Short mmCIF file of N, CA and C and ligand atoms in Angstrom, two decimals:
data_model
loop_
_atom_site.label_atom_id
_atom_site.label_comp_id
_atom_site.label_asym_id
_atom_site.label_seq_id
_atom_site.Cartn_x
_atom_site.Cartn_y
_atom_site.Cartn_z
N VAL A 1 0.85 -1.20 0.00
CA VAL A 1 0.00 0.00 0.00
C VAL A 1 0.88 1.24 0.00
N ALA A 2 0.58 2.17 -0.92
CA ALA A 2 1.35 3.40 -0.99
C ALA A 2 0.40 4.58 -0.85
N ARG A 3 0.96 5.72 -0.49
CA ARG A 3 0.19 6.96 -0.49
C ARG A 3 0.95 8.00 -1.27
N THR A 4 0.23 8.75 -2.08
CA THR A 4 0.88 9.86 -2.78
C THR A 4 0.16 11.15 -2.40
N ARG A 5 0.87 12.26 -2.55
CA ARG A 5 0.31 13.54 -2.13
C ARG A 5 0.17 14.54 -3.27
N SER A 6 0.46 14.09 -4.50
CA SER A 6 0.32 14.98 -5.65
C SER A 6 0.30 14.13 -6.91
N ASP A 7 -0.10 14.73 -8.02
CA ASP A 7 -0.09 13.93 -9.24
C ASP A 7 1.33 13.54 -9.63
N SER A 8 2.30 14.41 -9.34
CA SER A 8 3.67 14.02 -9.71
C SER A 8 4.17 12.84 -8.87
N GLU A 9 3.72 12.75 -7.62
CA GLU A 9 4.10 11.57 -6.83
C GLU A 9 3.44 10.32 -7.38
N THR A 10 2.22 10.45 -7.87
CA THR A 10 1.54 9.29 -8.47
C THR A 10 2.26 8.87 -9.75
N ILE A 11 2.72 9.85 -10.53
CA ILE A 11 3.47 9.53 -11.74
C ILE A 11 4.78 8.82 -11.38
N ASP A 12 5.43 9.31 -10.34
CA ASP A 12 6.67 8.65 -9.88
C ASP A 12 6.40 7.21 -9.45
N PHE A 13 5.30 7.01 -8.73
CA PHE A 13 4.93 5.66 -8.32
C PHE A 13 4.70 4.79 -9.57
N GLY A 14 4.02 5.36 -10.55
CA GLY A 14 3.77 4.63 -11.80
C GLY A 14 5.06 4.26 -12.53
N ARG A 15 6.03 5.16 -12.50
CA ARG A 15 7.33 4.87 -13.14
C ARG A 15 7.98 3.66 -12.48
N GLU A 16 7.95 3.62 -11.15
CA GLU A 16 8.56 2.49 -10.44
C GLU A 16 7.78 1.21 -10.70
N LEU A 17 6.47 1.33 -10.71
CA LEU A 17 5.63 0.17 -10.98
C LEU A 17 5.90 -0.34 -12.40
N GLY A 18 5.98 0.58 -13.34
CA GLY A 18 6.23 0.20 -14.73
C GLY A 18 7.51 -0.62 -14.88
N ALA A 19 8.51 -0.23 -14.11
CA ALA A 19 9.79 -0.92 -14.19
C ALA A 19 9.69 -2.35 -13.65
N ARG A 20 8.68 -2.60 -12.80
CA ARG A 20 8.53 -3.93 -12.19
C ARG A 20 7.55 -4.82 -12.93
N LEU A 21 6.83 -4.29 -13.89
CA LEU A 21 5.81 -5.09 -14.57
C LEU A 21 6.45 -6.04 -15.56
N PRO A 22 6.01 -7.31 -15.55
CA PRO A 22 6.53 -8.23 -16.56
C PRO A 22 6.03 -7.83 -17.96
N ALA A 23 6.82 -8.15 -18.96
CA ALA A 23 6.40 -7.89 -20.33
C ALA A 23 5.06 -8.59 -20.58
N GLY A 24 4.17 -7.92 -21.26
CA GLY A 24 2.89 -8.55 -21.58
C GLY A 24 1.88 -8.54 -20.46
N ALA A 25 2.16 -7.81 -19.38
CA ALA A 25 1.20 -7.77 -18.26
C ALA A 25 -0.09 -7.07 -18.69
N VAL A 26 -1.18 -7.52 -18.11
CA VAL A 26 -2.48 -6.86 -18.29
C VAL A 26 -2.83 -6.24 -16.94
N VAL A 27 -2.92 -4.91 -16.94
CA VAL A 27 -3.06 -4.16 -15.69
C VAL A 27 -4.40 -3.44 -15.65
N PHE A 28 -5.23 -3.78 -14.68
CA PHE A 28 -6.50 -3.08 -14.48
C PHE A 28 -6.27 -1.93 -13.51
N LEU A 29 -6.55 -0.71 -13.98
CA LEU A 29 -6.45 0.48 -13.14
C LEU A 29 -7.86 0.77 -12.63
N ILE A 30 -8.05 0.65 -11.32
CA ILE A 30 -9.39 0.65 -10.75
C ILE A 30 -9.55 1.80 -9.75
N GLY A 31 -10.62 2.57 -9.92
CA GLY A 31 -10.87 3.67 -8.98
C GLY A 31 -11.91 4.61 -9.56
N ASN A 32 -12.48 5.43 -8.70
CA ASN A 32 -13.54 6.35 -9.11
C ASN A 32 -13.04 7.38 -10.13
N LEU A 33 -13.98 8.12 -10.68
CA LEU A 33 -13.66 9.26 -11.54
C LEU A 33 -12.69 10.18 -10.80
N GLY A 34 -11.60 10.52 -11.48
CA GLY A 34 -10.65 11.45 -10.86
C GLY A 34 -9.75 10.83 -9.81
N ALA A 35 -9.81 9.52 -9.66
CA ALA A 35 -8.98 8.87 -8.64
C ALA A 35 -7.50 8.98 -8.99
N GLY A 36 -7.19 9.01 -10.30
CA GLY A 36 -5.80 9.14 -10.72
C GLY A 36 -5.32 8.01 -11.63
N LYS A 37 -6.26 7.30 -12.24
CA LYS A 37 -5.89 6.16 -13.11
C LYS A 37 -5.05 6.61 -14.30
N THR A 38 -5.51 7.66 -14.98
CA THR A 38 -4.77 8.14 -16.15
C THR A 38 -3.44 8.75 -15.73
N THR A 39 -3.44 9.43 -14.60
CA THR A 39 -2.20 10.00 -14.08
C THR A 39 -1.18 8.90 -13.81
N LEU A 40 -1.65 7.81 -13.20
CA LEU A 40 -0.76 6.68 -12.94
C LEU A 40 -0.27 6.07 -14.26
N ALA A 41 -1.17 6.00 -15.24
CA ALA A 41 -0.79 5.44 -16.55
C ALA A 41 0.34 6.26 -17.17
N LYS A 42 0.33 7.58 -16.98
CA LYS A 42 1.43 8.42 -17.49
C LYS A 42 2.76 7.92 -16.96
N GLY A 43 2.79 7.62 -15.66
CA GLY A 43 4.02 7.16 -15.04
C GLY A 43 4.42 5.78 -15.53
N ILE A 44 3.45 4.90 -15.67
CA ILE A 44 3.76 3.54 -16.13
C ILE A 44 4.32 3.57 -17.54
N VAL A 45 3.66 4.33 -18.41
CA VAL A 45 4.12 4.42 -19.80
C VAL A 45 5.54 4.98 -19.86
N GLU A 46 5.80 5.98 -19.03
CA GLU A 46 7.14 6.56 -18.98
C GLU A 46 8.13 5.57 -18.37
N GLY A 47 7.68 4.87 -17.33
CA GLY A 47 8.56 3.94 -16.62
C GLY A 47 9.04 2.78 -17.47
N VAL A 48 8.21 2.34 -18.40
CA VAL A 48 8.64 1.25 -19.28
C VAL A 48 9.38 1.79 -20.50
N GLY A 49 9.42 3.11 -20.63
CA GLY A 49 10.19 3.70 -21.73
C GLY A 49 9.45 3.77 -23.05
N ALA A 50 8.10 3.75 -23.00
CA ALA A 50 7.34 3.77 -24.25
C ALA A 50 7.06 5.19 -24.74
N ALA A 51 6.94 6.13 -23.82
CA ALA A 51 6.66 7.53 -24.18
C ALA A 51 6.85 8.36 -22.93
N SER A 52 6.87 9.68 -23.10
CA SER A 52 7.01 10.53 -21.91
C SER A 52 5.61 10.83 -21.36
N ARG A 53 5.56 11.23 -20.11
CA ARG A 53 4.28 11.48 -19.44
C ARG A 53 3.39 12.46 -20.21
N ASP A 54 4.00 13.46 -20.82
CA ASP A 54 3.21 14.49 -21.51
C ASP A 54 2.57 13.99 -22.80
N GLU A 55 3.07 12.87 -23.28
CA GLU A 55 2.48 12.31 -24.50
C GLU A 55 1.26 11.45 -24.19
N VAL A 56 1.06 11.15 -22.91
CA VAL A 56 -0.04 10.27 -22.52
C VAL A 56 -1.27 11.09 -22.16
N SER A 57 -2.38 10.84 -22.87
CA SER A 57 -3.63 11.53 -22.57
C SER A 57 -4.72 10.49 -22.38
N SER A 58 -5.84 10.93 -21.84
CA SER A 58 -6.91 9.99 -21.52
C SER A 58 -7.55 9.43 -22.78
N PRO A 59 -7.68 8.09 -22.85
CA PRO A 59 -8.36 7.50 -24.01
C PRO A 59 -9.87 7.37 -23.81
N THR A 60 -10.45 8.24 -23.00
CA THR A 60 -11.89 8.11 -22.72
C THR A 60 -12.72 8.13 -24.00
N PHE A 61 -12.37 9.01 -24.94
CA PHE A 61 -13.18 9.13 -26.15
C PHE A 61 -12.66 8.28 -27.29
N THR A 62 -11.37 8.01 -27.28
CA THR A 62 -10.76 7.24 -28.37
C THR A 62 -10.72 5.75 -28.05
N LEU A 63 -10.96 5.41 -26.78
CA LEU A 63 -10.97 4.03 -26.27
C LEU A 63 -9.59 3.39 -26.13
N ILE A 64 -8.77 3.51 -27.16
CA ILE A 64 -7.45 2.87 -27.06
C ILE A 64 -6.37 3.82 -27.57
N HIS A 65 -5.34 4.01 -26.77
CA HIS A 65 -4.14 4.71 -27.23
C HIS A 65 -2.98 3.73 -27.25
N GLU A 66 -2.10 3.92 -28.21
CA GLU A 66 -0.96 3.03 -28.35
C GLU A 66 0.32 3.85 -28.25
N TYR A 67 1.22 3.40 -27.42
CA TYR A 67 2.52 4.05 -27.29
C TYR A 67 3.58 3.02 -27.63
N GLY A 68 4.68 3.46 -28.20
CA GLY A 68 5.61 2.44 -28.65
C GLY A 68 7.05 2.76 -28.48
N ASP A 69 7.87 1.77 -28.74
CA ASP A 69 9.29 2.00 -28.87
C ASP A 69 10.06 2.30 -27.60
N PRO A 70 10.91 1.43 -27.13
CA PRO A 70 11.08 0.07 -27.65
C PRO A 70 10.01 -0.89 -27.15
N VAL A 71 9.33 -0.46 -26.09
CA VAL A 71 8.29 -1.32 -25.51
C VAL A 71 6.95 -0.76 -25.93
N ARG A 72 6.04 -1.63 -26.34
CA ARG A 72 4.72 -1.14 -26.72
C ARG A 72 3.75 -1.22 -25.54
N VAL A 73 2.95 -0.16 -25.42
CA VAL A 73 1.93 -0.13 -24.37
C VAL A 73 0.60 0.29 -24.99
N TYR A 74 -0.46 -0.43 -24.65
CA TYR A 74 -1.81 -0.02 -25.00
C TYR A 74 -2.50 0.48 -23.75
N HIS A 75 -3.14 1.64 -23.87
CA HIS A 75 -3.87 2.24 -22.75
C HIS A 75 -5.33 2.34 -23.17
N VAL A 76 -6.18 1.61 -22.46
CA VAL A 76 -7.58 1.44 -22.84
C VAL A 76 -8.47 2.08 -21.78
N ASP A 77 -9.55 2.72 -22.18
CA ASP A 77 -10.51 3.29 -21.24
C ASP A 77 -11.91 2.89 -21.69
N LEU A 78 -12.59 2.09 -20.88
CA LEU A 78 -13.90 1.54 -21.28
C LEU A 78 -15.05 2.27 -20.61
N TYR A 79 -14.79 3.48 -20.09
CA TYR A 79 -15.81 4.23 -19.37
C TYR A 79 -17.08 4.39 -20.19
N ARG A 80 -16.92 4.65 -21.47
CA ARG A 80 -18.08 4.96 -22.30
C ARG A 80 -18.82 3.73 -22.83
N LEU A 81 -18.29 2.57 -22.57
CA LEU A 81 -18.96 1.36 -23.07
C LEU A 81 -19.86 0.77 -21.99
N ASP A 82 -20.97 0.16 -22.44
CA ASP A 82 -21.96 -0.35 -21.50
C ASP A 82 -22.12 -1.86 -21.51
N SER A 83 -21.79 -2.49 -22.62
CA SER A 83 -22.10 -3.92 -22.70
C SER A 83 -20.88 -4.75 -23.05
N GLU A 84 -20.93 -6.00 -22.63
CA GLU A 84 -19.86 -6.94 -22.97
C GLU A 84 -19.73 -7.06 -24.49
N ARG A 85 -20.86 -6.91 -25.17
CA ARG A 85 -20.85 -7.04 -26.63
C ARG A 85 -20.00 -5.93 -27.27
N GLU A 86 -20.18 -4.70 -26.80
CA GLU A 86 -19.38 -3.58 -27.31
C GLU A 86 -17.90 -3.80 -27.02
N VAL A 87 -17.63 -4.32 -25.82
CA VAL A 87 -16.24 -4.55 -25.44
C VAL A 87 -15.64 -5.66 -26.32
N ALA A 88 -16.43 -6.69 -26.54
CA ALA A 88 -15.94 -7.81 -27.36
C ALA A 88 -15.58 -7.32 -28.77
N ALA A 89 -16.36 -6.35 -29.26
CA ALA A 89 -16.14 -5.83 -30.62
C ALA A 89 -14.81 -5.09 -30.75
N LEU A 90 -14.26 -4.68 -29.62
CA LEU A 90 -12.97 -3.98 -29.67
C LEU A 90 -11.81 -4.93 -29.96
N GLY A 91 -12.03 -6.22 -29.71
CA GLY A 91 -10.97 -7.19 -29.98
C GLY A 91 -9.77 -7.06 -29.07
N LEU A 92 -10.05 -6.84 -27.79
CA LEU A 92 -8.93 -6.67 -26.85
C LEU A 92 -8.10 -7.94 -26.67
N ASP A 93 -8.72 -9.10 -26.95
CA ASP A 93 -7.97 -10.37 -26.83
C ASP A 93 -6.68 -10.31 -27.62
N GLU A 94 -6.78 -9.68 -28.76
CA GLU A 94 -5.59 -9.55 -29.62
C GLU A 94 -4.48 -8.78 -28.91
N LEU A 95 -4.88 -7.72 -28.19
CA LEU A 95 -3.89 -6.95 -27.43
C LEU A 95 -3.31 -7.79 -26.29
N PHE A 96 -4.22 -8.52 -25.61
CA PHE A 96 -3.77 -9.33 -24.47
C PHE A 96 -2.75 -10.37 -24.92
N ASP A 97 -2.94 -10.90 -26.13
CA ASP A 97 -2.06 -11.96 -26.61
C ASP A 97 -0.84 -11.42 -27.34
N SER A 98 -0.73 -10.10 -27.43
CA SER A 98 0.32 -9.52 -28.28
C SER A 98 1.68 -9.47 -27.59
N GLY A 99 1.69 -9.74 -26.28
CA GLY A 99 2.95 -9.61 -25.55
C GLY A 99 3.26 -8.18 -25.16
N SER A 100 2.37 -7.25 -25.51
CA SER A 100 2.55 -5.85 -25.12
C SER A 100 1.92 -5.63 -23.74
N LEU A 101 2.36 -4.58 -23.10
CA LEU A 101 1.75 -4.18 -21.84
C LEU A 101 0.39 -3.54 -22.14
N VAL A 102 -0.64 -3.94 -21.40
CA VAL A 102 -1.97 -3.37 -21.59
C VAL A 102 -2.46 -2.78 -20.27
N LEU A 103 -2.83 -1.50 -20.29
CA LEU A 103 -3.38 -0.81 -19.12
C LEU A 103 -4.85 -0.53 -19.41
N ILE A 104 -5.74 -0.88 -18.49
CA ILE A 104 -7.17 -0.71 -18.75
C ILE A 104 -7.85 0.03 -17.62
N GLU A 105 -8.54 1.12 -17.97
CA GLU A 105 -9.39 1.83 -17.01
C GLU A 105 -10.83 1.34 -17.21
N TRP A 106 -11.54 1.16 -16.13
CA TRP A 106 -12.95 0.75 -16.13
C TRP A 106 -13.15 -0.64 -16.72
N GLY A 107 -12.13 -1.46 -16.77
CA GLY A 107 -12.24 -2.80 -17.34
C GLY A 107 -12.86 -3.81 -16.40
N GLU A 108 -12.79 -3.52 -15.09
CA GLU A 108 -13.31 -4.47 -14.10
C GLU A 108 -14.83 -4.58 -14.18
N ARG A 109 -15.47 -3.67 -14.92
CA ARG A 109 -16.93 -3.73 -15.10
C ARG A 109 -17.34 -4.85 -16.04
N PHE A 110 -16.38 -5.44 -16.73
CA PHE A 110 -16.69 -6.45 -17.74
C PHE A 110 -16.00 -7.76 -17.38
N PRO A 111 -16.74 -8.66 -16.71
CA PRO A 111 -16.14 -9.91 -16.23
C PRO A 111 -15.47 -10.71 -17.35
N GLY A 112 -15.95 -10.54 -18.57
CA GLY A 112 -15.36 -11.27 -19.69
C GLY A 112 -13.90 -10.90 -19.95
N LEU A 113 -13.45 -9.78 -19.37
CA LEU A 113 -12.06 -9.35 -19.60
C LEU A 113 -11.10 -9.87 -18.54
N LEU A 114 -11.66 -10.33 -17.42
CA LEU A 114 -10.78 -10.69 -16.31
C LEU A 114 -9.98 -11.93 -16.67
N ARG A 115 -8.70 -11.86 -16.43
CA ARG A 115 -7.78 -12.92 -16.82
C ARG A 115 -6.99 -13.37 -15.60
N GLU A 116 -6.71 -14.66 -15.55
CA GLU A 116 -5.74 -15.13 -14.56
C GLU A 116 -4.45 -14.37 -14.78
N GLY A 117 -3.79 -14.04 -13.69
CA GLY A 117 -2.48 -13.42 -13.84
C GLY A 117 -2.52 -11.92 -14.07
N ARG A 118 -3.72 -11.33 -14.03
CA ARG A 118 -3.79 -9.88 -14.22
C ARG A 118 -3.24 -9.16 -12.99
N VAL A 119 -2.79 -7.96 -13.23
CA VAL A 119 -2.36 -7.09 -12.13
C VAL A 119 -3.50 -6.10 -11.89
N GLU A 120 -3.83 -5.86 -10.64
CA GLU A 120 -4.84 -4.85 -10.32
C GLU A 120 -4.21 -3.74 -9.49
N VAL A 121 -4.51 -2.51 -9.90
CA VAL A 121 -4.04 -1.35 -9.14
C VAL A 121 -5.29 -0.57 -8.73
N ARG A 122 -5.51 -0.47 -7.44
CA ARG A 122 -6.67 0.26 -6.94
C ARG A 122 -6.23 1.61 -6.40
N LEU A 123 -6.89 2.66 -6.89
CA LEU A 123 -6.59 4.01 -6.43
C LEU A 123 -7.80 4.56 -5.70
N ARG A 124 -7.54 5.18 -4.56
CA ARG A 124 -8.63 5.74 -3.78
C ARG A 124 -8.26 7.14 -3.34
N ARG A 125 -9.20 8.05 -3.52
CA ARG A 125 -8.96 9.42 -3.10
C ARG A 125 -9.14 9.52 -1.60
N LEU A 126 -8.14 10.04 -0.92
CA LEU A 126 -8.28 10.31 0.50
C LEU A 126 -8.67 11.78 0.59
N GLU A 127 -7.93 12.59 1.30
CA GLU A 127 -8.27 14.01 1.35
C GLU A 127 -7.54 14.76 0.25
N ASN A 128 -8.20 15.72 -0.34
CA ASN A 128 -7.56 16.64 -1.30
C ASN A 128 -6.71 15.92 -2.33
N GLU A 129 -5.39 16.11 -2.22
CA GLU A 129 -4.48 15.57 -3.23
C GLU A 129 -3.96 14.19 -2.85
N GLU A 130 -4.42 13.66 -1.73
CA GLU A 130 -3.86 12.39 -1.29
C GLU A 130 -4.58 11.21 -1.95
N ARG A 131 -3.77 10.23 -2.36
CA ARG A 131 -4.33 9.02 -2.95
C ARG A 131 -3.70 7.80 -2.30
N GLU A 132 -4.51 6.77 -2.07
CA GLU A 132 -3.99 5.49 -1.62
C GLU A 132 -3.95 4.57 -2.82
N ILE A 133 -2.83 3.86 -2.97
CA ILE A 133 -2.65 2.98 -4.13
C ILE A 133 -2.31 1.58 -3.65
N VAL A 134 -3.09 0.61 -4.08
CA VAL A 134 -2.87 -0.78 -3.69
C VAL A 134 -2.68 -1.62 -4.95
N VAL A 135 -1.57 -2.34 -5.00
CA VAL A 135 -1.26 -3.18 -6.16
C VAL A 135 -1.41 -4.63 -5.76
N THR A 136 -2.14 -5.41 -6.54
CA THR A 136 -2.20 -6.85 -6.31
C THR A 136 -1.87 -7.59 -7.60
N GLY A 137 -1.33 -8.78 -7.45
CA GLY A 137 -1.03 -9.61 -8.61
C GLY A 137 0.39 -9.50 -9.09
N LEU A 138 1.22 -8.77 -8.34
CA LEU A 138 2.65 -8.66 -8.68
C LEU A 138 3.42 -9.30 -7.54
N ASP A 139 4.39 -10.15 -7.82
CA ASP A 139 5.19 -10.67 -6.71
C ASP A 139 6.30 -9.70 -6.37
N GLY A 140 6.76 -9.83 -5.17
CA GLY A 140 7.98 -9.11 -4.74
C GLY A 140 7.74 -7.73 -4.23
N1 ATP B 1 -2.05 12.29 -5.60
C1 ATP B 1 -2.64 12.41 -6.80
N2 ATP B 1 -2.52 11.42 -7.70
C2 ATP B 1 -3.14 11.53 -8.90
N3 ATP B 1 -3.89 12.55 -9.31
C3 ATP B 1 -4.03 13.56 -8.44
C4 ATP B 1 -3.42 13.55 -7.17
N4 ATP B 1 -3.76 14.68 -6.53
C5 ATP B 1 -4.53 15.37 -7.36
N5 ATP B 1 -4.71 14.73 -8.52
C6 ATP B 1 -5.53 15.21 -9.64
O1 ATP B 1 -6.64 14.33 -9.76
C7 ATP B 1 -6.97 14.18 -11.13
C8 ATP B 1 -6.85 12.72 -11.53
O2 ATP B 1 -7.32 12.60 -12.83
P1 ATP B 1 -7.14 11.32 -13.73
O3 ATP B 1 -7.55 11.70 -15.08
O4 ATP B 1 -5.79 10.74 -13.52
O5 ATP B 1 -8.21 10.35 -13.05
P2 ATP B 1 -8.88 9.04 -13.63
O6 ATP B 1 -8.95 8.10 -12.48
O7 ATP B 1 -8.19 8.59 -14.85
O8 ATP B 1 -10.35 9.55 -13.97
P3 ATP B 1 -11.38 9.04 -15.08
O9 ATP B 1 -12.16 7.92 -14.44
O10 ATP B 1 -12.23 10.24 -15.34
O11 ATP B 1 -10.62 8.57 -16.28
C9 ATP B 1 -6.01 15.05 -11.93
O12 ATP B 1 -6.61 16.29 -12.12
C10 ATP B 1 -4.83 15.17 -10.97
O13 ATP B 1 -4.07 16.34 -11.17
MG1 MG B 2 -8.78 8.29 -16.80
#
């Protein structure tokens, strides 16, 4: 369990987490609106060396963003989708099997996406700028 006190601390936490993620990990970023999922994704993407934090924006409307080189990362946001059928149409299985890192916001709403071996990161807003971050599914 970690606590951060600003978005830059959450990005730093994401950078460290990114460095510890196995290649091809599927990571569910879980938390309320504004909890800091996208902010954490900025750090993870930067931490694995796929892009810098400023290049990472929310895929709420585009659904999937892809960052690359040398490590590829897909950042998915399913907030706007309502049914398993819509999610299935996105063909995320292909991403899961690609060996790339996949980060998903709002994915826990769709049981069809849950995979053995997934990593879950739960973010919770405490007071003001404080966030509690709990990671499960990673050893060590
Ligand atoms: N400790 C913190 N960690 C992360 N974000 C913080 C923190 N303190 C304040 N913030 C602010 O909270 C907001 C988090 O927004 P962000 O887009 O990351 O949330 P989200 O969980 O992805 O929301 P959504 O469900 O709408 O996609 C940002 O405006 C960020 O600056
Ligand atoms: Mg977001």
